[in-house]
mmCIF file of C-alpha atoms in Angstrom:
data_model
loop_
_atom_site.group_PDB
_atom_site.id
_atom_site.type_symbol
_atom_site.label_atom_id
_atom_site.label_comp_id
_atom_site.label_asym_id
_atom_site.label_seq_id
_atom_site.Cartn_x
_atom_site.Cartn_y
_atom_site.Cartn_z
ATOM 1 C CA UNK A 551 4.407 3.224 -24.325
ATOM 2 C CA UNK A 552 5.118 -0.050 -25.565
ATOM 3 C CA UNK A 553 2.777 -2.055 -27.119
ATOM 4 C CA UNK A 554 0.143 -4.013 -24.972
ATOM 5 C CA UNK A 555 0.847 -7.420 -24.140
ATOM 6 C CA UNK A 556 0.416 -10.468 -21.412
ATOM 7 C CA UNK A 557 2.405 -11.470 -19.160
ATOM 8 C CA UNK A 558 3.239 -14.473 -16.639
ATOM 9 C CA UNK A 559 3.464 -14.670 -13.176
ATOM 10 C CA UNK A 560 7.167 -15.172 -13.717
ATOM 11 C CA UNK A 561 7.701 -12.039 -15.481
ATOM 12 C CA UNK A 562 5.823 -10.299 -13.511
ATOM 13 C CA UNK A 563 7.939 -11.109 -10.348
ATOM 14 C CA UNK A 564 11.337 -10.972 -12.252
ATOM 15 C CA UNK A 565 10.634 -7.482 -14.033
ATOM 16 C CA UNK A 566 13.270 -4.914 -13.358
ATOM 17 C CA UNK A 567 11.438 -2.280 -15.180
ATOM 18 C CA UNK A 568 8.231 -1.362 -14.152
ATOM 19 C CA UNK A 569 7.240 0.532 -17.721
ATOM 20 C CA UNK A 570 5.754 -3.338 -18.784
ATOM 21 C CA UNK A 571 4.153 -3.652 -15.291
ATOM 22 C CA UNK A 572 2.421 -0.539 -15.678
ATOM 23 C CA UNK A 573 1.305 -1.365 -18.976
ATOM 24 C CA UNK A 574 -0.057 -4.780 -17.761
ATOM 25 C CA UNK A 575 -2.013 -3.179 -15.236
ATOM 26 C CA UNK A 576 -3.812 -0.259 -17.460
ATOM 27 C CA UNK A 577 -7.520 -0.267 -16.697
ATOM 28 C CA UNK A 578 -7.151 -2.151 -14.109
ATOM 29 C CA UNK A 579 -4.551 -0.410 -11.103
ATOM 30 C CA UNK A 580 -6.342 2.463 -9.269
ATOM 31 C CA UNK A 581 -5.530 6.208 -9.664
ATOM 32 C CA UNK A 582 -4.791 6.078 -5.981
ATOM 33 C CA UNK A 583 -2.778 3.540 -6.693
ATOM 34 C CA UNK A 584 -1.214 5.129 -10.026
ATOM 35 C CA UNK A 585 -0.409 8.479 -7.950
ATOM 36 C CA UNK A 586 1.248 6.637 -4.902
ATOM 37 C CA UNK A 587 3.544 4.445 -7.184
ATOM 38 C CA UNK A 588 4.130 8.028 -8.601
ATOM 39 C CA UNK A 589 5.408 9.467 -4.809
ATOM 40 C CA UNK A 590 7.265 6.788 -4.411
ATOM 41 C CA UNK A 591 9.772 6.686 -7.577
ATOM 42 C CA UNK A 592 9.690 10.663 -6.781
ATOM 43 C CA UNK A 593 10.827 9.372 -3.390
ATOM 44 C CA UNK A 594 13.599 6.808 -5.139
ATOM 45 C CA UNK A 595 15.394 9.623 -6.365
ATOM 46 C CA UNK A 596 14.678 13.372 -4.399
ATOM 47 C CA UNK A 597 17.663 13.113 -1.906
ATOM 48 C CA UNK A 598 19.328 15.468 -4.220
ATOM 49 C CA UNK A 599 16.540 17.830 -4.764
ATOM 50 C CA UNK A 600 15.484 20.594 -2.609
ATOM 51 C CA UNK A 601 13.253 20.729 0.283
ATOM 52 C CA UNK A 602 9.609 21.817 -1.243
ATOM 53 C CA UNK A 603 10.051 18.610 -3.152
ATOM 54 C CA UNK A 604 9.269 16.206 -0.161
ATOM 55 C CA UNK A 605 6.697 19.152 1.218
ATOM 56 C CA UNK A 606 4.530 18.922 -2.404
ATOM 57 C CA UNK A 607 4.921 15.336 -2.832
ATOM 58 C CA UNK A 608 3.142 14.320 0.374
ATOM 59 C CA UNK A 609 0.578 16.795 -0.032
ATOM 60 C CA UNK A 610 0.167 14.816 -3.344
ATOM 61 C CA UNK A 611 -0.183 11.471 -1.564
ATOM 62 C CA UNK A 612 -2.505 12.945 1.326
ATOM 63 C CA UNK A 613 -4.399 13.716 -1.821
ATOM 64 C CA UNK A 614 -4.401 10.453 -3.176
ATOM 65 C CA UNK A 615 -6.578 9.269 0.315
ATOM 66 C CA UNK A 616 -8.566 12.120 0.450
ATOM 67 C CA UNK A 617 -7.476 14.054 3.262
ATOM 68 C CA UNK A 618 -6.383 17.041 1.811
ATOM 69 C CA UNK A 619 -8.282 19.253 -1.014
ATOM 70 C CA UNK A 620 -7.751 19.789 -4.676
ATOM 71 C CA UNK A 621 -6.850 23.663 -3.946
ATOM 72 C CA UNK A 622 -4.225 22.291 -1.627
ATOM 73 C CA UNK A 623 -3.122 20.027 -4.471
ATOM 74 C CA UNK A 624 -2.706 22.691 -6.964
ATOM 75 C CA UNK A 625 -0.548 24.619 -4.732
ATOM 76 C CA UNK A 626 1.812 21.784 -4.565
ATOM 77 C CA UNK A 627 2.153 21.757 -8.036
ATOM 78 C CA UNK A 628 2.487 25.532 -8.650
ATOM 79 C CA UNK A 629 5.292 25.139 -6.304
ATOM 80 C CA UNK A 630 7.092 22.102 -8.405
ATOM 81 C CA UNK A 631 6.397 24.141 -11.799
ATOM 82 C CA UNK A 632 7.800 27.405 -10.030
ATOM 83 C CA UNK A 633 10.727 25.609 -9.259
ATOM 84 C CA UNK A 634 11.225 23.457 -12.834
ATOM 85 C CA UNK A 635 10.906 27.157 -14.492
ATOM 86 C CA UNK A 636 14.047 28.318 -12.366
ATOM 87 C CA UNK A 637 15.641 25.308 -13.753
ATOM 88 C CA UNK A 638 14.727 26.326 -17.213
ATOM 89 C CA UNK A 639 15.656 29.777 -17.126
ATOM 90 C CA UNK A 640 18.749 28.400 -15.747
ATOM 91 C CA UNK A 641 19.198 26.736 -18.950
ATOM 92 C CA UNK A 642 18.949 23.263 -17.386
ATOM 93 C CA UNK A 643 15.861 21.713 -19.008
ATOM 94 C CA UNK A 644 15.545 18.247 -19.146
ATOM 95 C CA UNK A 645 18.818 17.513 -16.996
ATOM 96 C CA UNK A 646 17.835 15.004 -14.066
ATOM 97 C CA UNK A 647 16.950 17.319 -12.108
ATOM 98 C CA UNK A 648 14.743 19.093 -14.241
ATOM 99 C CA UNK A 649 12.965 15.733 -14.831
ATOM 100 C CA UNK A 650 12.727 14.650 -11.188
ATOM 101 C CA UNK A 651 10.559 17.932 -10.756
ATOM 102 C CA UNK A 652 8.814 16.826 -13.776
ATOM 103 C CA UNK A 653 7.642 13.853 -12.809
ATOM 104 C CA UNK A 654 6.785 15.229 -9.072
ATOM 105 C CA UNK A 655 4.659 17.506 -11.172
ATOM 106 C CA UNK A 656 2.584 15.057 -12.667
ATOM 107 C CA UNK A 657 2.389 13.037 -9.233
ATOM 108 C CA UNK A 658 0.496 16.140 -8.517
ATOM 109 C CA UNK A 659 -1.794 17.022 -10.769
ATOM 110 C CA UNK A 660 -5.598 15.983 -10.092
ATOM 111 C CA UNK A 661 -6.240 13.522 -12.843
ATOM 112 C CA UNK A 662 -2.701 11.686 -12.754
ATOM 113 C CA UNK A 663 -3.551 8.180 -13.895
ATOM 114 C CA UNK A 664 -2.492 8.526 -17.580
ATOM 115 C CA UNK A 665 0.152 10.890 -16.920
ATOM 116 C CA UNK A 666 2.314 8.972 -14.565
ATOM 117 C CA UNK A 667 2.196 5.960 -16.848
ATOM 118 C CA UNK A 668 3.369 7.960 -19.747
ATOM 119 C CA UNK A 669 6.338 10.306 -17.238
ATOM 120 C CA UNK A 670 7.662 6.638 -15.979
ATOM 121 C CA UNK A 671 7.491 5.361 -19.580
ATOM 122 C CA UNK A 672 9.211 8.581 -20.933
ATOM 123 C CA UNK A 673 12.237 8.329 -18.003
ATOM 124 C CA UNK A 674 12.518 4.819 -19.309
ATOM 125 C CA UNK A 675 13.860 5.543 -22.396
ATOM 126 C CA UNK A 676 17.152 5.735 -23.852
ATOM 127 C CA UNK A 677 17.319 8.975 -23.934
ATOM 128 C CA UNK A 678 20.831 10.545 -22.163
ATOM 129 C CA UNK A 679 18.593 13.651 -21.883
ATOM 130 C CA UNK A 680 16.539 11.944 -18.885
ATOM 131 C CA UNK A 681 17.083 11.550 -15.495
ATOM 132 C CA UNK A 682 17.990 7.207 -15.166
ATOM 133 C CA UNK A 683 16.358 6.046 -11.427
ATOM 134 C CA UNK A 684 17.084 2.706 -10.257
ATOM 135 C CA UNK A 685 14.724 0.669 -12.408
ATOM 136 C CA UNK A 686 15.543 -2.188 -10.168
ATOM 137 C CA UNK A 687 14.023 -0.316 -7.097
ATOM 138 C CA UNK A 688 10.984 1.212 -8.686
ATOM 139 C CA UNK A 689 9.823 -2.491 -9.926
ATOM 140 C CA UNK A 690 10.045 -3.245 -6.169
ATOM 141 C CA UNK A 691 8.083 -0.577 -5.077
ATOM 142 C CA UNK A 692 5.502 -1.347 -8.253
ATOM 143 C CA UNK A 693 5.126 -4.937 -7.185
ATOM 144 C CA UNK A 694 5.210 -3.845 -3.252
ATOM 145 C CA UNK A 695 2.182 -0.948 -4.269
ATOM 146 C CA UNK A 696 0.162 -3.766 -6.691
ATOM 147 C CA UNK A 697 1.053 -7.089 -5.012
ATOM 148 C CA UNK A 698 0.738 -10.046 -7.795
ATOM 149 C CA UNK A 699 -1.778 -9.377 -9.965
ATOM 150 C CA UNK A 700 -1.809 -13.576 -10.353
ATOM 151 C CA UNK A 701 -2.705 -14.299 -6.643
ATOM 152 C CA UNK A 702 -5.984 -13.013 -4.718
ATOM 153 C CA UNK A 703 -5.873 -12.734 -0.893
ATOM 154 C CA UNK A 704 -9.212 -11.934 0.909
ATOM 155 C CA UNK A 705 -8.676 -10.681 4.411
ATOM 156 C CA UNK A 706 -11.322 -12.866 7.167
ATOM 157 C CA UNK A 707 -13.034 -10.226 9.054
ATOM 158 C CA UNK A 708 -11.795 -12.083 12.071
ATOM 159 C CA UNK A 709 -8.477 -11.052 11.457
ATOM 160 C CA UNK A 710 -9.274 -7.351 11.463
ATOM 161 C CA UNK A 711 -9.032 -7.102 15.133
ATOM 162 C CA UNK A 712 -9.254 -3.783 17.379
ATOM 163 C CA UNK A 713 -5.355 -4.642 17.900
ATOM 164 C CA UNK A 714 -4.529 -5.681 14.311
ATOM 165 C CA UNK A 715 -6.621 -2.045 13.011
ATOM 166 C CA UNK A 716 -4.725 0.313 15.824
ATOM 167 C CA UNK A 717 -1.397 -1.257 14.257
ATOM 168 C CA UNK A 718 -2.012 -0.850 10.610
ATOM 169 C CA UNK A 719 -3.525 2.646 11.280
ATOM 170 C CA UNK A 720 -0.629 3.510 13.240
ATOM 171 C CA UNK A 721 1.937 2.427 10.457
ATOM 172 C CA UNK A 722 -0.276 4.179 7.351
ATOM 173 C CA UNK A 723 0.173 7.352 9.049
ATOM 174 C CA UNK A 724 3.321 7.557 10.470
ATOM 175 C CA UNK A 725 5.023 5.516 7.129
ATOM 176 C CA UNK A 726 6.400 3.540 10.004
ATOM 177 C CA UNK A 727 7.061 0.879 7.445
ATOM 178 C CA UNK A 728 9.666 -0.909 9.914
ATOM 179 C CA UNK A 729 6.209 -1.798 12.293
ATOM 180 C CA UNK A 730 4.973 -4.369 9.457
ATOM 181 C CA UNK A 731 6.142 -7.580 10.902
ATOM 182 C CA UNK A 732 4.667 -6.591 14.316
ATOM 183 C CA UNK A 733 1.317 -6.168 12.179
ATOM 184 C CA UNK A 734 2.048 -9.768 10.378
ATOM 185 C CA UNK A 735 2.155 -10.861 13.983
ATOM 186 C CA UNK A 736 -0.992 -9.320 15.536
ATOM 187 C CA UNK A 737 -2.574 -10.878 12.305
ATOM 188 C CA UNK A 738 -1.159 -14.159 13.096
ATOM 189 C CA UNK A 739 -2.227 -14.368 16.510
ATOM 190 C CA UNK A 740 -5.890 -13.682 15.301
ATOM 191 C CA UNK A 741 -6.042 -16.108 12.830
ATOM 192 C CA UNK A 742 -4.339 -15.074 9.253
ATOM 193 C CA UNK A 743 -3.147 -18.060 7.603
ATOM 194 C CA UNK A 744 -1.863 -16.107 4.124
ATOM 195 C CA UNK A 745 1.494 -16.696 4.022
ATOM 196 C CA UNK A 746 1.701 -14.414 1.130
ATOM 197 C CA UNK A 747 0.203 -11.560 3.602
ATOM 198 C CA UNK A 748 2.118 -12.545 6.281
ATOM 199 C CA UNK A 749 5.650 -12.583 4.279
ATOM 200 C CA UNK A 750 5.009 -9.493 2.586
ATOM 201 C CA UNK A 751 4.757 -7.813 5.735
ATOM 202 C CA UNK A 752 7.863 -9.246 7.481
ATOM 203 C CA UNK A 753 9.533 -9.146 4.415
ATOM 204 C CA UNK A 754 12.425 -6.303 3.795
ATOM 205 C CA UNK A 755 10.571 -4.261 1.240
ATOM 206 C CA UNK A 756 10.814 -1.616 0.605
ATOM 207 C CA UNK A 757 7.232 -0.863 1.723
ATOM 208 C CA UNK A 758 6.124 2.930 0.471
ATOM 209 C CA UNK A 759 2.421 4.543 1.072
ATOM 210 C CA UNK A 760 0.100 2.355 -0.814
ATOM 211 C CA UNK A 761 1.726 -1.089 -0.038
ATOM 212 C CA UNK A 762 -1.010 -3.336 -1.415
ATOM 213 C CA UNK A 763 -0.320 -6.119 2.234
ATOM 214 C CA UNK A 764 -0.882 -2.771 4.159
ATOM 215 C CA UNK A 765 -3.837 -1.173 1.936
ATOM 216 C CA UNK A 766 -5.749 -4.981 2.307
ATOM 217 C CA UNK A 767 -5.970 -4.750 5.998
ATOM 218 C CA UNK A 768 -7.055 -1.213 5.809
ATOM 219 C CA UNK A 769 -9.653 -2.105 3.196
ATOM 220 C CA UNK A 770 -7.974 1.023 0.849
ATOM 221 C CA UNK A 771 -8.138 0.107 -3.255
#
């Protein structure tokens, strides 16, 4: 991990890797938070992978909002380790694939705070060995899971309508991510003037479990 250090808004909003971010954020970014960022680079990259990958990684991010159990969490991850051993015996350790299941791993283990900071430092490296995601994307999805760390929005309890709840409720569960600008809407018409909230949610994304614009209406940390 590299060493500590500040950093400005400006940084923060131009990083293309989020190894920095993450390190800006230690003691400070949830391990909700921590373990949905985790799904979601997991997400970034599985199209290749098999299909118990998806299966474990939600049960890892139903975990993360307490609606599944810790025995149900260990079973996902018995199922990503069964499947990383194959890829050992196979004599493919540490190819991408390999690491993908690594990093799902961690994503589900119970404590996962410290260990998905130091898997997305690790897959940052130089190293040829490890898998290379789109560092690009996964900065997006870091800033679109911990907002700007330099701005605070408080959400009026006026805004938080029986309308404005059913929608965000709706789009949490479903990951119907392409509802948000109906949301930023319904918020709108009841009174939200945060253009930062409101242009997160109409803006493109991408928008993964644990978008901070989503999380804020739903009162989730």
């Amino acid at each position: 991990m590299s060493e500590e250090r500040e950093m400005t808004e400006a940084e923060w909003l131009a990083a293309t890797d989020p190894t920095p971010m993450l390190e800006f954020l230690r003691g400070t970014a949830s391990a909700r938070q921590l373990r949905l960022f985790g799904c979601a680079a997991v997400r970034a990259v599985w199209s290749q992978l098999a299909e118990e990958l998806p299966n474990a990684v939600a049960v890892a991010e139903e975990y993360a909002d307490g609606t599944v159990s810790k025995a149900a969490l260990r079973r996902a991850r018995h199922i990503l380790r069964d499947k990383r051993d194959e890829l050992e015996a196979a004599g493919l350790n540490e190819s991408p694939r390999w690491n993908i299941y690594w990093l799902a791993e961690t994503v589900a283990t119970i404590n996962a705070y410290d260990s998905v900071v130091a898997e997305l430092d690790r897959l940052g490296s130089d190293s040829p060995q490890l898998v290379a995601p789109d560092w690009p994307v996964l900065s997006d999805r870091f800033r679109d899971v911990f907002g700007n760390p330099f701005r605070s929005i408080a959400v009026a309890r006026e805004w938080l309508t029986s309308d404005v709840r059913a929608l965000a409720e709706g789009i949490y569960a479903e990951r119907a991510f392409d509802g948000l600008p109906i949301l930023a809407d319904a918020l709108q018409e009841a009174g939200c003037d945060s253009e930062d909230l409101l242009n997160h949610l109409r803006g493109e994304g991408p928008h993964v479990r644990g978008c901070w614009a989503l999380d804020l209406v739903l009162g989730k940390s």
